[in-house]
């Protein structure tokens, strides 16, 4: 459980592979009972053509190009719903080649004061080294990558920045990245990883975020 | 988070000078009941640092199985001390965290109802064993338990009415009491009914994915009689009275082959 | 139609949460070198990857000459328009135990505090009309209570119940489960 309540948060599931964007229309999703019929009818369709599909629902944005498919939500009530949608989609489209997947969290936390805001920046990126050569050195962006501990291919990448949406605020992005060695033979491996790793991915993200913030 | 820390501090203050976190003596029998309700998980010390864990529930403060949290607090290594891990039935509230317990209790035998000794039950576990269905269902836990049993290459022990599951006879000079653990259920008739119920839960093609409902009445439940020296403990495991003489509590009372004696703790 | 290289791995502004692809129909935005990485050209042409700096001039010419319709210009990365955001105070995953004419009796698993399971009765009017066909014993749903900040900044307290939607059981899945059961029977002696 997160120790601090974020002011803004969202997740995205991003898949890299070979897609046929035209399939991913709201009508298809509702015909397969993956979203509600009324949602499909009310979808805000930005574009549908063989190269790219973008549409929005109240709680979801779907973007599909030939090489990338993204499911995005900024409402945490729908995190598992987005996961289910992705799982359901690619259980039906099981022959879609997918080689990479990112389960990504984006969170903005409001700090209690400017001093606390500076303190977080100094904690993750100590300034002693920089103050010798730069005036008023401040953290703009920090990205740290760690190897996976679950035996799967990929990495976990954490980005910490001053928030541009909440002030004084800290932005944390967690990119939980998975890869498979499967080439062109479907998406079962990646989808099974999504299914089995979802809880673990969120638990790990919570630990990382709590570690970054809870020392204050 | 602030509230949680305050609660923990309060409970620690109350326990200073209290013996709640001291391990039992070598010959001391200790029965600990854990649960949001009453006894969703039972931890027994049967003497000589031998422990039995029956079912599991999660300690909301630690997030770990309550019995493991307790054993750690009294500095007992579950990997060495726990001899049996028993799943009396597979209702969610009695089994959550049991796979974690089995994983830590490396020397423990695993016991479950013989009603689950069927290909249909394994089919159910295999079909539903993914995380997609529901947070920590009994079936999810069994899926993890099967994985552990595979890794250890150790078969489970199946409990059926009047079977002795475990016993210890002290060696000459050993300062411990004799101990015997018997299952009093399920009866033969209960096994048949439970297995029929399990078969009906196997999904059919085209069916919507739903959570497996709990089988009612709980024909598969394992009632335990634990005899330690001259004392007996009866653990009822949510077994229900069915009104049928071949099943439920009536079947236990009517059994001519069950261990004799009356429980002093139940 | 040409779609140019995407840059989804790095968002330069906006601190994430940005749609990696943002549609723009404003011709003037073509002159923003930070923004435009791809656009549509005549549909007969093949897809290829390219760079903004090399082709910016040609892109603007080609887009203007498309005919009656202005082809949408894909711009990414970009600062997305404001979105609604929700932060839950409490979340459960639940399943239906029993259905009556006016309500459903459910069991709730606490996803927020990881506390004990609870049982509740939820009036049917709390369920969205499109989900009512999904209400059956064992049906799984998600329930969140929290605050929703609309894209215009209005905060509302919300309670969202949504039933799980997954593809139905396939014969392949059931056959796979039966084969796995046979394998387990052999390996761990579960017989």
Tab-separated table of C-alpha atoms in Angstrom, chain B:
chain	number	residue	atom	x	y	z
B	1	UNK	CA	0.264	4.879	7.790
B	2	UNK	CA	0.413	7.158	10.835
B	3	UNK	CA	-2.622	5.377	12.321
B	4	UNK	CA	-1.054	1.986	11.753
B	5	UNK	CA	2.171	2.961	13.529
B	6	UNK	CA	0.222	4.283	16.477
B	7	UNK	CA	-1.704	1.019	16.753
B	8	UNK	CA	1.495	-1.018	16.706
B	9	UNK	CA	3.061	1.179	19.393
B	10	UNK	CA	-0.016	0.792	21.559
B	11	UNK	CA	0.009	-2.993	21.287
B	12	UNK	CA	3.734	-3.117	22.081
B	13	UNK	CA	3.204	-0.979	25.177
B	14	UNK	CA	0.465	-3.312	26.372
B	15	UNK	CA	2.687	-6.336	25.906
B	16	UNK	CA	5.716	-5.091	27.809
B	17	UNK	CA	6.084	-7.409	30.767
B	18	UNK	CA	3.557	-9.763	29.199
B	19	UNK	CA	4.474	-13.346	28.295
B	20	UNK	CA	2.543	-13.344	25.043
B	21	UNK	CA	5.730	-13.375	22.979
B	22	UNK	CA	7.641	-16.012	24.883
B	23	UNK	CA	7.748	-19.509	23.401
B	24	UNK	CA	5.936	-22.277	25.270
B	25	UNK	CA	7.893	-24.633	27.509
B	26	UNK	CA	9.080	-27.946	26.126
B	27	UNK	CA	6.207	-29.894	27.673
B	28	UNK	CA	3.676	-27.117	27.380
B	29	UNK	CA	0.744	-27.531	25.004
B	30	UNK	CA	-0.171	-24.257	23.356
B	31	UNK	CA	-3.115	-23.645	21.056
B	32	UNK	CA	-3.236	-20.291	19.299
B	33	UNK	CA	-6.292	-19.221	17.332
B	34	UNK	CA	-5.943	-16.519	14.698
B	35	UNK	CA	-8.493	-14.875	12.508
B	36	UNK	CA	-10.774	-12.033	11.734
B	37	UNK	CA	-13.551	-14.306	12.967
B	38	UNK	CA	-12.778	-17.211	15.259
B	39	UNK	CA	-10.090	-19.696	14.445
B	40	UNK	CA	-9.608	-19.283	10.736
B	41	UNK	CA	-6.071	-20.452	11.501
B	42	UNK	CA	-4.829	-22.611	14.380
B	43	UNK	CA	-1.256	-23.044	15.527
B	44	UNK	CA	-0.486	-25.859	17.963
B	45	UNK	CA	2.597	-26.596	19.993
B	46	UNK	CA	2.422	-30.299	20.813
B	47	UNK	CA	5.583	-30.387	22.894
B	48	UNK	CA	9.324	-30.547	22.300
B	49	UNK	CA	9.232	-27.611	19.882
B	50	UNK	CA	7.031	-29.514	17.455
B	51	UNK	CA	4.359	-27.374	15.834
B	52	UNK	CA	1.317	-28.022	13.679
B	53	UNK	CA	-0.327	-25.377	11.522
B	54	UNK	CA	-3.981	-25.840	10.599
B	55	UNK	CA	-5.325	-23.533	7.900
B	56	UNK	CA	-4.188	-19.961	7.388
B	57	UNK	CA	-5.285	-16.360	7.518
B	58	UNK	CA	-3.359	-13.161	6.966
B	59	UNK	CA	-2.204	-10.867	9.755
B	60	UNK	CA	-3.397	-7.470	8.480
B	61	UNK	CA	-0.497	-5.650	10.164
B	62	UNK	CA	2.351	-7.716	8.784
B	63	UNK	CA	0.664	-8.936	5.606
B	64	UNK	CA	2.062	-12.393	6.398
B	65	UNK	CA	0.219	-15.520	7.508
B	66	UNK	CA	-0.686	-14.969	11.150
B	67	UNK	CA	0.849	-18.223	12.391
B	68	UNK	CA	4.198	-17.422	10.760
B	69	UNK	CA	4.148	-13.905	12.208
B	70	UNK	CA	3.606	-15.364	15.662
B	71	UNK	CA	6.332	-18.009	15.325
B	72	UNK	CA	8.816	-15.361	14.255
B	73	UNK	CA	7.873	-13.166	17.210
B	74	UNK	CA	8.681	-16.005	19.630
B	75	UNK	CA	11.892	-16.816	17.743
B	76	UNK	CA	10.816	-20.203	16.469
B	77	UNK	CA	12.103	-21.223	13.049
B	78	UNK	CA	9.094	-22.585	11.149
B	79	UNK	CA	11.436	-24.251	8.686
B	80	UNK	CA	12.601	-26.610	11.420
B	81	UNK	CA	9.801	-26.736	13.931
B	82	UNK	CA	6.604	-27.184	11.932
B	83	UNK	CA	5.848	-30.854	11.273
B	84	UNK	CA	2.450	-30.704	9.621
B	85	UNK	CA	0.602	-28.131	7.556
B	86	UNK	CA	-3.051	-29.052	7.256
B	87	UNK	CA	-5.663	-27.586	4.938
B	88	UNK	CA	-8.981	-28.614	6.443
B	89	UNK	CA	-10.925	-27.209	3.505
B	90	UNK	CA	-10.444	-24.732	0.705
B	91	UNK	CA	-12.688	-21.835	1.704
B	92	UNK	CA	-10.875	-18.542	1.103
B	93	UNK	CA	-10.971	-17.378	4.671
B	94	UNK	CA	-9.225	-20.533	5.913
B	95	UNK	CA	-6.567	-20.909	3.296
B	96	UNK	CA	-5.214	-17.482	2.424
B	97	UNK	CA	-1.448	-17.574	2.793
B	98	UNK	CA	-1.219	-21.362	3.210
B	99	UNK	CA	1.154	-21.679	0.260
B	100	UNK	CA	3.476	-19.150	1.930
B	101	UNK	CA	3.368	-21.261	5.081
B	102	UNK	CA	4.164	-24.444	3.198
B	103	UNK	CA	7.027	-22.729	1.423
B	104	UNK	CA	8.599	-21.677	4.725
B	105	UNK	CA	7.922	-24.912	6.559
B	106	UNK	CA	10.391	-26.911	4.562
B	107	UNK	CA	10.211	-30.038	6.716
B	108	UNK	CA	6.443	-30.153	7.071
B	109	UNK	CA	4.143	-32.716	5.513
B	110	UNK	CA	1.129	-31.276	3.736
B	111	UNK	CA	-2.292	-32.721	4.524
B	112	UNK	CA	-5.582	-32.067	2.796
B	113	UNK	CA	-8.945	-33.742	2.428
B	114	UNK	CA	-9.137	-36.940	0.409
B	115	UNK	CA	-12.154	-35.385	-1.292
B	116	UNK	CA	-9.643	-33.319	-3.231
B	117	UNK	CA	-7.795	-36.400	-4.347
B	118	UNK	CA	-9.262	-36.387	-7.807
B	119	UNK	CA	-8.377	-35.405	-11.322
B	120	UNK	CA	-11.414	-33.120	-11.289
B	121	UNK	CA	-10.017	-31.094	-8.407
B	122	UNK	CA	-6.640	-30.800	-10.125
B	123	UNK	CA	-8.417	-29.751	-13.329
B	124	UNK	CA	-10.234	-27.081	-11.376
B	125	UNK	CA	-6.994	-25.835	-9.816
B	126	UNK	CA	-5.187	-25.862	-13.140
B	127	UNK	CA	-8.014	-24.016	-14.892
B	128	UNK	CA	-8.530	-21.375	-12.229
B	129	UNK	CA	-5.017	-21.186	-10.897
B	130	UNK	CA	-4.061	-17.980	-12.648
B	131	UNK	CA	-4.379	-14.566	-10.973
B	132	UNK	CA	-7.005	-13.448	-13.392
B	133	UNK	CA	-9.944	-14.796	-11.510
B	134	UNK	CA	-9.818	-13.279	-8.091
B	135	UNK	CA	-7.420	-12.092	-5.452
B	136	UNK	CA	-6.185	-15.097	-3.480
B	137	UNK	CA	-8.936	-17.651	-3.830
B	138	UNK	CA	-8.615	-21.029	-2.249
B	139	UNK	CA	-7.917	-22.398	-5.696
B	140	UNK	CA	-5.091	-19.906	-6.271
B	141	UNK	CA	-3.511	-21.011	-2.991
B	142	UNK	CA	-3.807	-24.659	-3.983
B	143	UNK	CA	-2.210	-23.834	-7.312
B	144	UNK	CA	0.795	-22.464	-5.440
B	145	UNK	CA	0.772	-25.431	-3.043
B	146	UNK	CA	0.893	-27.843	-5.964
B	147	UNK	CA	3.844	-25.931	-7.378
B	148	UNK	CA	5.692	-26.327	-4.080
B	149	UNK	CA	4.875	-30.029	-3.844
B	150	UNK	CA	6.175	-30.494	-7.390
B	151	UNK	CA	9.424	-28.761	-6.525
B	152	UNK	CA	9.853	-30.899	-3.394
B	153	UNK	CA	8.696	-34.043	-5.193
B	154	UNK	CA	6.685	-34.989	-2.141
B	155	UNK	CA	3.099	-36.195	-2.380
B	156	UNK	CA	0.513	-34.829	0.015
B	157	UNK	CA	-1.084	-36.891	2.748
B	158	UNK	CA	-4.818	-37.261	2.343
B	159	UNK	CA	-7.141	-37.071	5.318
B	160	UNK	CA	-10.148	-39.357	5.575
B	161	UNK	CA	-12.311	-40.337	8.529
B	162	UNK	CA	-10.425	-42.152	11.285
B	163	UNK	CA	-7.031	-42.034	9.589
B	164	UNK	CA	-4.018	-41.344	11.773
B	165	UNK	CA	-2.192	-38.492	10.116
B	166	UNK	CA	0.794	-38.175	12.409
B	167	UNK	CA	2.012	-39.617	15.640
B	168	UNK	CA	4.945	-39.345	17.952
B	169	UNK	CA	5.950	-41.873	20.582
B	170	UNK	CA	8.638	-40.586	22.948
B	171	UNK	CA	11.854	-42.550	22.990
B	172	UNK	CA	13.185	-43.799	26.343
B	173	UNK	CA	14.683	-40.873	28.183
B	174	UNK	CA	12.978	-38.337	25.893
B	175	UNK	CA	11.174	-35.621	27.770
B	176	UNK	CA	8.096	-35.285	25.633
B	177	UNK	CA	4.562	-36.615	25.536
B	178	UNK	CA	3.041	-39.014	23.072
B	179	UNK	CA	1.015	-37.352	20.400
B	180	UNK	CA	-1.393	-38.602	17.758
B	181	UNK	CA	-3.333	-36.599	15.194
B	182	UNK	CA	-6.382	-38.226	13.637
B	183	UNK	CA	-8.767	-37.026	10.976
B	184	UNK	CA	-12.393	-37.710	11.940
B	185	UNK	CA	-13.789	-36.671	8.550
B	186	UNK	CA	-14.616	-36.704	5.696
B	187	UNK	CA	-16.609	-39.920	5.684
B	188	UNK	CA	-16.803	-42.104	2.575
B	189	UNK	CA	-20.228	-40.701	1.719
B	190	UNK	CA	-18.980	-37.150	2.216
B	191	UNK	CA	-16.071	-37.791	-0.127
B	192	UNK	CA	-18.416	-38.950	-2.866
B	193	UNK	CA	-20.681	-35.925	-2.424
B	194	UNK	CA	-17.757	-33.521	-2.339
B	195	UNK	CA	-16.213	-34.980	-5.469
B	196	UNK	CA	-19.531	-34.766	-7.291
B	197	UNK	CA	-19.745	-31.109	-6.279
B	198	UNK	CA	-16.217	-30.444	-7.501
B	199	UNK	CA	-16.977	-32.051	-10.881
B	200	UNK	CA	-19.873	-29.660	-11.378
B	201	UNK	CA	-17.547	-26.695	-10.926
B	202	UNK	CA	-15.361	-27.552	-13.901
B	203	UNK	CA	-16.102	-24.909	-16.519
B	204	UNK	CA	-17.617	-25.659	-19.888
B	205	UNK	CA	-16.516	-24.082	-23.138
B	206	UNK	CA	-18.406	-20.846	-23.792
B	207	UNK	CA	-19.130	-20.236	-20.121
B	208	UNK	CA	-18.338	-16.827	-18.637
B	209	UNK	CA	-15.320	-16.809	-16.354
B	210	UNK	CA	-16.511	-16.451	-12.785
B	211	UNK	CA	-15.212	-17.151	-9.363
B	212	UNK	CA	-15.764	-20.648	-8.034
B	213	UNK	CA	-18.510	-20.554	-5.425
B	214	UNK	CA	-17.856	-22.229	-2.093
B	215	UNK	CA	-19.401	-25.682	-1.972
B	216	UNK	CA	-22.187	-25.784	0.585
B	217	UNK	CA	-22.487	-27.825	2.702
B	218	UNK	CA	-18.791	-28.370	3.154
B	219	UNK	CA	-18.607	-32.137	2.716
B	220	UNK	CA	-14.835	-32.151	2.239
B	221	UNK	CA	-13.863	-30.612	5.584
B	222	UNK	CA	-11.270	-32.322	7.767
B	223	UNK	CA	-12.135	-32.488	11.458
B	224	UNK	CA	-9.052	-33.145	13.588
B	225	UNK	CA	-8.627	-34.879	16.925
B	226	UNK	CA	-5.252	-34.177	18.492
B	227	UNK	CA	-4.272	-36.301	21.476
B	228	UNK	CA	-1.280	-35.148	23.494
B	229	UNK	CA	-0.571	-37.259	26.518
B	230	UNK	CA	-3.874	-37.421	28.372
B	231	UNK	CA	-5.417	-34.367	26.729
B	232	UNK	CA	-7.448	-34.148	23.511
B	233	UNK	CA	-8.164	-31.198	21.263
B	234	UNK	CA	-10.968	-31.219	18.699
B	235	UNK	CA	-10.826	-28.819	15.739
B	236	UNK	CA	-14.121	-28.671	13.867
B	237	UNK	CA	-13.052	-27.129	10.529
B	238	UNK	CA	-16.427	-25.674	9.542
B	239	UNK	CA	-17.952	-29.141	9.165
B	240	UNK	CA	-21.713	-28.770	9.022
B	241	UNK	CA	-24.444	-30.985	10.289
B	242	UNK	CA	-26.348	-32.266	7.263
B	243	UNK	CA	-29.103	-34.393	8.825
B	244	UNK	CA	-27.755	-37.325	6.830
B	245	UNK	CA	-26.344	-40.158	8.919
B	246	UNK	CA	-23.552	-40.850	6.466
B	247	UNK	CA	-22.142	-37.325	6.422
B	248	UNK	CA	-21.412	-34.427	8.736
B	249	UNK	CA	-21.117	-34.690	12.513
B	250	UNK	CA	-23.539	-37.607	12.773
B	251	UNK	CA	-21.180	-39.728	10.705
B	252	UNK	CA	-18.350	-38.896	13.112
B	253	UNK	CA	-20.388	-39.747	16.196
B	254	UNK	CA	-21.643	-42.965	14.640
B	255	UNK	CA	-18.215	-44.116	13.489
B	256	UNK	CA	-17.163	-47.344	15.158
B	257	UNK	CA	-13.510	-46.922	14.225
B	258	UNK	CA	-12.745	-43.423	15.402
B	259	UNK	CA	-10.269	-42.879	18.223
B	260	UNK	CA	-11.862	-43.053	21.645
B	261	UNK	CA	-11.979	-40.304	24.215
B	262	UNK	CA	-13.497	-36.916	24.738
B	263	UNK	CA	-11.904	-33.634	23.837
B	264	UNK	CA	-11.078	-31.278	26.665
B	265	UNK	CA	-10.612	-28.375	24.261
B	266	UNK	CA	-12.701	-27.713	21.147
